[in-house]
XYZ file of C-alpha atoms in Angstrom:
486
model
C 47.869 -28.367 18.365
C 46.062 -27.061 15.263
C 44.333 -23.644 15.332
C 42.008 -21.896 12.859
C 40.973 -18.257 12.723
C 37.480 -17.422 14.006
C 35.293 -14.802 12.303
C 33.477 -11.980 14.122
C 34.754 -12.860 17.613
C 37.227 -11.194 19.954
C 39.382 -14.314 20.198
C 40.708 -14.619 16.680
C 41.959 -18.237 17.007
C 40.123 -21.395 17.951
C 41.635 -24.799 18.683
C 40.558 -27.241 16.003
C 42.535 -30.381 16.874
C 45.257 -31.582 19.271
C 47.752 -33.689 17.428
C 49.355 -36.505 19.474
C 51.626 -39.275 18.196
C 50.889 -42.891 19.074
C 53.289 -45.899 19.126
C 53.032 -48.638 16.515
C 53.120 -51.865 18.509
C 54.601 -54.026 15.709
C 57.801 -51.981 15.618
C 60.640 -52.356 18.146
C 60.462 -49.820 20.904
C 62.953 -47.002 20.784
C 63.637 -46.226 24.447
C 65.566 -43.056 23.632
C 62.759 -41.695 21.531
C 60.193 -42.490 24.218
C 62.238 -40.762 26.886
C 62.658 -37.655 24.767
C 58.958 -37.797 23.762
C 60.024 -37.167 20.178
C 58.206 -39.033 17.385
C 60.221 -40.782 14.733
C 59.192 -41.710 11.223
C 59.644 -45.455 11.786
C 58.294 -45.936 15.299
C 55.339 -43.509 15.416
C 52.207 -42.882 13.263
C 50.136 -39.684 13.204
C 46.697 -39.890 14.836
C 43.850 -39.451 12.312
C 42.114 -36.012 12.287
C 38.578 -36.261 13.727
C 37.284 -33.118 11.927
C 37.602 -31.133 8.682
C 40.657 -28.979 8.239
C 38.624 -26.267 6.457
C 35.149 -26.090 8.057
C 32.420 -23.646 7.044
C 33.136 -20.809 9.461
C 29.838 -18.934 8.919
C 27.445 -21.853 9.404
C 27.949 -21.492 13.145
C 29.334 -18.199 14.446
C 29.669 -19.549 18.013
C 27.742 -16.744 19.687
C 29.627 -13.905 17.978
C 28.135 -10.407 18.091
C 27.500 -8.756 14.727
C 27.157 -5.011 14.372
C 23.902 -4.036 12.655
C 23.650 -0.610 11.083
C 20.088 0.700 11.069
C 17.854 3.580 12.112
C 14.232 4.152 13.003
C 12.233 3.628 9.804
C 8.803 2.132 10.546
C 7.314 -0.313 9.965
C 10.505 -2.122 8.825
C 12.599 -0.904 11.771
C 11.103 0.717 14.872
C 12.878 1.836 18.018
C 10.684 2.034 21.116
C 11.993 3.882 24.140
C 10.597 2.682 27.455
C 8.475 5.085 29.508
C 10.720 4.675 32.542
C 13.655 6.124 30.616
C 15.574 2.873 30.351
C 17.129 1.625 27.146
C 14.461 0.792 24.613
C 14.252 -2.071 22.175
C 14.085 -2.553 18.431
C 11.299 -4.310 16.573
C 9.811 -4.447 13.076
C 9.732 -7.024 10.297
C 13.369 -6.309 9.309
C 14.484 -6.711 12.936
C 12.542 -9.953 13.329
C 14.195 -11.249 10.165
C 17.711 -10.428 11.366
C 17.038 -12.037 14.757
C 15.731 -15.193 13.091
C 18.883 -15.451 10.965
C 20.918 -14.975 14.141
C 19.071 -17.831 15.862
C 19.878 -20.184 12.982
C 23.535 -19.179 12.529
C 24.198 -18.670 16.248
C 25.075 -14.991 16.568
C 23.697 -11.995 18.450
C 23.044 -8.454 17.254
C 24.384 -5.069 18.346
C 22.472 -2.164 16.785
C 24.298 0.967 15.692
C 22.866 4.105 14.110
C 24.552 6.104 11.352
C 25.349 9.740 12.123
C 22.343 12.043 12.269
C 20.920 12.949 8.882
C 22.859 10.373 6.855
C 20.294 7.520 6.684
C 20.968 4.992 3.885
C 23.956 6.872 2.553
C 25.006 9.167 -0.258
C 28.158 9.685 -2.275
C 30.293 12.510 -0.900
C 32.552 14.883 -2.807
C 35.701 12.886 -1.936
C 34.264 9.693 -3.452
C 33.388 7.978 -0.176
C 29.955 7.111 1.184
C 28.228 8.133 4.381
C 25.221 6.556 6.080
C 24.714 2.791 6.095
C 26.854 2.270 2.997
C 29.705 4.116 4.658
C 29.345 2.030 7.821
C 29.820 -1.130 5.763
C 32.746 0.328 3.833
C 34.556 1.380 7.031
C 33.840 -1.919 8.793
C 31.641 -0.274 11.423
C 28.751 -2.604 10.567
C 28.623 -6.212 9.433
C 25.066 -5.986 8.109
C 22.650 -3.093 7.526
C 18.867 -3.022 7.224
C 16.151 -0.392 6.956
C 13.746 -1.402 4.174
C 16.837 -1.541 1.960
C 16.152 -1.329 -1.798
C 18.255 -3.506 -4.103
C 19.734 -0.885 -6.418
C 23.135 0.108 -7.763
C 22.586 3.847 -7.802
C 25.879 5.758 -8.077
C 27.803 2.460 -7.929
C 27.041 1.702 -4.282
C 27.472 -2.056 -4.828
C 31.250 -1.504 -4.780
C 30.901 -0.907 -1.042
C 27.693 -2.773 -0.258
C 26.298 -6.095 -1.412
C 22.792 -7.454 -0.971
C 21.487 -10.720 0.378
C 18.645 -12.733 -1.103
C 15.565 -10.411 -1.300
C 12.938 -11.002 1.358
C 10.212 -8.801 -0.109
C 9.182 -6.316 -2.756
C 7.634 -2.861 -2.471
C 6.572 -0.125 -4.857
C 7.680 3.496 -4.802
C 4.638 5.725 -4.422
C 3.637 9.288 -3.599
C 1.496 10.544 -0.735
C -0.344 13.851 -0.737
C -2.701 15.779 1.513
C -6.279 14.603 1.197
C -8.428 17.277 -0.507
C -11.011 19.102 1.575
C -14.454 17.445 1.506
C -17.133 18.763 -0.777
C -19.714 21.103 0.798
C -22.698 19.314 2.287
C -25.187 21.276 0.196
C -23.881 19.519 -2.928
C -25.051 16.167 -1.585
C -28.523 16.580 -3.113
C -27.048 16.437 -6.620
C -24.400 13.760 -6.062
C -26.584 10.580 -6.189
C -26.708 10.884 -10.007
C -24.108 11.914 -12.524
C -24.724 14.802 -14.903
C -25.742 12.524 -17.770
C -28.361 10.817 -15.604
C -29.771 14.148 -14.479
C -30.016 15.259 -18.128
C -31.790 12.017 -19.010
C -34.290 12.460 -16.148
C -34.910 16.080 -17.147
C -35.481 14.930 -20.716
C -38.117 12.457 -19.546
C -39.857 15.171 -17.495
C -39.922 17.578 -20.465
C -41.103 14.957 -22.958
C -43.611 13.068 -20.812
C -46.167 15.913 -20.715
C -46.255 16.603 -24.484
C -46.325 12.861 -25.296
C -49.203 12.288 -22.894
C -51.045 15.270 -24.340
C -50.573 13.943 -27.879
C -51.994 10.571 -26.947
C -54.808 12.098 -24.872
C -55.856 14.679 -27.481
C -55.931 12.090 -30.238
C -57.998 9.785 -28.071
C -61.017 12.087 -27.631
C -64.149 10.020 -28.006
C -67.524 9.378 -26.432
C -66.114 7.401 -23.506
C -65.818 10.523 -21.334
C -62.087 10.223 -20.582
C -61.361 13.281 -18.407
C -57.609 13.067 -19.010
C -58.194 13.370 -22.728
C -59.812 16.763 -22.237
C -56.913 18.367 -20.390
C -54.577 21.002 -21.819
C -50.846 20.686 -22.443
C -49.834 22.756 -19.357
C -52.081 20.626 -17.173
C -50.633 17.350 -18.462
C -47.096 18.700 -18.118
C -47.757 19.507 -14.466
C -49.505 16.144 -14.187
C -46.368 14.215 -15.205
C -44.141 16.530 -13.149
C -46.209 15.780 -10.042
C -45.806 12.071 -10.766
C -42.017 12.514 -10.529
C -42.562 13.826 -7.000
C -44.681 10.714 -6.349
C -47.885 12.686 -5.860
C -51.022 10.598 -6.371
C -53.363 11.825 -9.134
C -57.168 11.797 -8.934
C -57.693 12.055 -12.689
C -57.119 8.592 -14.128
C -56.890 7.584 -17.795
C -59.548 5.334 -19.265
C -58.179 4.665 -22.731
C -55.848 1.650 -22.991
C -53.038 3.588 -24.665
C -53.094 6.240 -21.928
C -53.192 3.592 -19.193
C -50.158 1.790 -20.628
C -48.286 5.067 -20.936
C -49.035 6.149 -17.362
C -48.278 2.697 -15.885
C -44.837 2.484 -17.488
C -44.145 6.093 -16.537
C -45.011 5.260 -12.918
C -42.645 2.265 -12.955
C -39.882 4.499 -14.261
C -40.573 7.208 -11.664
C -40.712 4.788 -8.722
C -37.332 3.255 -9.595
C -35.734 6.669 -10.224
C -36.972 8.150 -6.955
C -36.200 5.076 -4.824
C -32.652 4.863 -6.235
C -32.170 8.579 -5.657
C -33.418 8.402 -2.062
C -31.229 5.417 -1.189
C -28.085 6.931 -2.690
C -28.861 10.336 -1.190
C -28.826 8.753 2.273
C -25.288 7.503 1.648
C -24.079 10.913 0.487
C -25.667 12.671 3.460
C -24.061 10.330 6.007
C -20.633 9.843 4.381
C -18.208 12.634 3.705
C -17.475 13.123 0.019
C -13.812 13.700 -0.860
C -12.782 14.998 -4.306
C -10.674 12.670 -6.412
C -7.609 14.938 -6.323
C -4.280 13.844 -7.866
C -4.405 10.220 -9.009
C -1.799 9.933 -11.789
C 1.834 10.819 -12.409
C 0.823 13.239 -15.151
C -1.465 15.127 -12.779
C 1.350 15.230 -10.228
C 3.746 16.599 -12.833
C 1.228 19.265 -13.912
C 0.545 20.272 -10.302
C 4.030 21.821 -9.848
C 4.171 20.433 -6.277
C 7.518 19.685 -4.619
C 8.573 16.067 -4.020
C 9.850 15.424 -0.492
C 11.917 12.355 0.407
C 13.721 11.194 3.535
C 17.499 11.116 3.409
C 19.769 11.890 0.507
C 19.234 11.978 -3.252
C 18.447 8.242 -3.586
C 14.909 8.768 -4.895
C 15.998 11.657 -7.131
C 18.674 9.445 -8.709
C 16.137 6.675 -9.294
C 13.560 9.054 -10.762
C 16.219 10.354 -13.139
C 16.699 6.796 -14.471
C 12.960 6.118 -14.869
C 11.461 5.430 -18.277
C 8.438 7.606 -17.462
C 8.863 11.162 -18.698
C 6.651 12.602 -15.966
C 8.719 10.916 -13.257
C 11.931 12.262 -14.772
C 10.341 15.706 -14.819
C 9.879 15.549 -11.034
C 13.631 15.303 -10.348
C 14.137 19.077 -10.410
C 11.476 19.426 -7.700
C 12.925 16.825 -5.314
C 13.779 18.127 -1.823
C 15.448 15.834 0.771
C 14.074 16.056 4.311
C 15.353 14.709 7.665
C 12.084 13.134 8.897
C 8.488 12.255 8.063
C 7.237 14.754 10.666
C 8.759 17.697 8.800
C 7.438 16.370 5.497
C 3.955 16.073 7.013
C 3.973 19.761 7.983
C 4.738 20.693 4.371
C 2.094 18.310 3.053
C -0.623 19.824 5.225
C 0.240 23.255 3.795
C -0.267 21.861 0.310
C 3.332 22.415 -0.763
C 4.248 18.969 -2.064
C 4.051 15.184 -1.925
C 5.990 12.529 -0.022
C 7.846 9.845 -2.010
C 8.825 6.554 -0.358
C 8.104 2.831 -0.206
C 4.425 1.918 -0.146
C 4.615 0.104 3.200
C 6.246 3.107 4.876
C 3.711 5.543 3.392
C 0.842 3.323 4.561
C 2.275 3.381 8.063
C 2.710 7.180 8.066
C -0.812 7.588 6.711
C -2.229 5.631 9.665
C -0.523 7.969 12.144
C -2.026 11.249 10.979
C -5.786 11.294 11.444
C -8.433 13.930 12.143
C -10.756 14.113 15.159
C -13.022 11.439 13.671
C -10.185 8.955 13.090
C -9.971 9.441 9.315
C -6.549 9.874 7.720
C -5.655 13.353 6.495
C -3.360 11.900 3.826
C -3.906 9.774 0.756
C -1.578 7.722 -1.441
C -1.671 8.470 -5.154
C -3.017 5.463 -7.030
C -0.309 5.374 -9.711
C 3.105 4.248 -8.427
C 6.177 4.193 -10.636
C 8.769 1.569 -9.711
C 8.944 -1.661 -7.682
C 12.051 -2.612 -5.701
C 13.239 -5.800 -4.063
C 14.070 -5.418 -0.357
C 17.105 -7.159 1.168
C 19.782 -6.929 3.841
C 23.034 -5.175 3.098
C 26.404 -6.795 3.830
C 30.014 -5.790 3.306
C 31.547 -6.240 -0.106
C 32.779 -9.854 -0.492
C 31.341 -10.688 2.916
C 31.669 -14.373 3.943
C 28.261 -14.064 5.615
C 26.362 -13.695 2.367
C 26.257 -17.362 1.338
C 24.674 -18.757 4.498
C 22.533 -15.638 4.975
C 21.011 -16.282 1.547
C 20.214 -19.878 2.467
C 18.453 -18.938 5.719
C 16.617 -15.926 4.242
C 15.372 -18.112 1.403
C 13.962 -20.587 3.945
C 12.248 -17.756 5.823
C 10.820 -16.203 2.666
C 9.417 -19.493 1.391
C 7.821 -20.152 4.788
C 5.907 -16.846 4.572
C 7.339 -15.561 7.845
C 8.125 -12.093 6.486
C 4.433 -11.385 5.825
C 3.558 -12.734 9.270
C 6.146 -10.480 10.922
C 4.759 -7.473 9.064
C 1.292 -8.135 10.503
C 2.838 -8.701 13.926
C 4.622 -5.355 13.677
C 1.364 -3.521 12.953
C -0.249 -5.253 15.921
C 2.588 -4.161 18.207
C 2.367 -0.587 16.903
C -1.331 -0.444 17.825
C -0.648 -2.035 21.187
C 2.124 0.418 22.109
C 0.080 3.334 20.849
C -2.784 2.279 23.098
C -0.413 1.939 26.065
C 1.195 5.320 25.447
C -2.091 7.155 24.990
C -3.837 5.311 27.821
C -7.128 5.574 25.918
C -8.314 2.464 24.074
C -11.205 4.392 22.578
C -8.865 6.707 20.685
C -7.020 3.736 19.171
C -10.254 2.077 18.171
C -11.400 5.338 16.677
C -8.263 5.661 14.564
C -8.901 2.219 13.137
C -12.181 3.315 11.551
C -11.881 3.096 7.806
C -12.689 6.141 5.734
C -15.492 4.852 3.564
C -16.045 8.053 1.597
C -14.526 6.484 -1.499
C -17.129 3.687 -1.396
C -20.017 6.035 -2.273
C -20.386 6.571 -6.003
C -22.814 8.536 -8.141
C -25.140 6.395 -10.224
C -24.403 6.604 -13.948
C -26.284 5.716 -17.109
C -24.555 2.346 -16.983
C -26.307 1.652 -13.688
C -29.716 2.929 -14.839
C -29.739 2.005 -18.502
C -32.234 -0.808 -17.876
C -34.637 1.701 -16.330
C -34.685 3.880 -19.442
C -35.001 0.812 -21.655
C -38.172 -0.130 -19.746
C -39.498 3.399 -20.214
C -38.850 3.267 -23.980
C -40.617 -0.094 -24.160
C -43.573 1.448 -22.332
C -43.720 4.398 -24.734
C -43.523 2.042 -27.715
C -46.290 -0.143 -26.280
C -48.498 2.888 -25.646
C -47.875 4.026 -29.235
C -48.951 0.613 -30.561
C -52.187 0.756 -28.575
C -52.724 4.308 -29.814
C -52.377 3.156 -33.432
C -54.839 0.350 -32.831
C -57.288 2.755 -31.209
C -56.856 5.264 -34.019
C -57.672 2.797 -36.778
C -60.492 1.262 -34.753
C -62.073 4.676 -34.202
C -61.633 5.566 -37.867
C -63.377 2.336 -38.880
C -66.153 3.006 -36.389
C -66.713 6.508 -37.670
């Protein structure tokens, strides 16, 4: 009987083929050999092997149980403990991926956590690794996963190899959202400073220009507007900007053109201001805050990260000088909850993968359902995400094939959306109040309100200039006509 060794199972040997001799009928029978049941070279012929002598042992693991090193790191890996106190279950897009690979290659999963506080792993003083890397090196885990970045920081690939990447994420920073601007400032926010200066310039110039045209247009036609003083006409144009109807109307063509175009300008300015003011009165205005790596570097804030010095080591290798300057301010923390308490005191920022930061941001909201955190717009480094396997692991080849199929089918993105749906569902079940969950899903639309700039209103001022130029042309015509008449 022929045996082969079996990988990842308690029984190390598996019967591959039972070898039995058979008699060749054309040869004379050897009675002695038949009685002793001993094959001879001349009377017996080996039976042909019905299978390969060296099969692919990782294409089908025959129901073996693989040890998976991981820890709670949402939304990639989430551990949910049941309310009745029974053993919980694992879910998340990384978990769904590992289970799908297990379905294809016929193995089951046994989840194991690294020791408390070790997380992905760091290099110790004696040259060994702790955390997930150490679990692979010591044979305590066959695969590891927890939003695992493909990186060879501190030479970890000597103890840990990576499968085919199943996604890519950026490394970003999250900071406390600045306090909203006072409500009394809302009356000035619909326009930017340059627009307000332009409007004030029109108010200051409209009165003197109207007075110049009116004074030069004095004639026998009895135009009452032409007899008014400069202060009166200045107040006249100012009242127009408050959309107050005027009883004194111009009779001269040049004055009529001037006033008509000025009214068009005023109506558009006031309507745009009123509409935008409504938005600023109903939506909370949040200052821009820190948006770039340079601003973060100048802020002198601490940088908090979960686990060991992984992010500090990667920042030290960055080509951005501001990112390298943040290394001295990096502080490792054991959990996102502790980091959040520091963030709300304004002490620092949280560095991690974008998908994890987005998840944490959705958890911490105020009484109205708006997040109290914001992610800085400028991120600094993308990473591929993969599973970790033991060095020279025989699993890697077939894992890569299956993961490539899954990635090309778009299942990873689908599992990510499914994870977020489950998170909302479990949160609703735990809180017992659907209204609170729905409230937390309200988007903070404060960033959608913007102050109108000269770029938005440049057409309005062009129309006003055209009106002034047209009024000036009519004034010139009237001037020469009156001179000829006189």
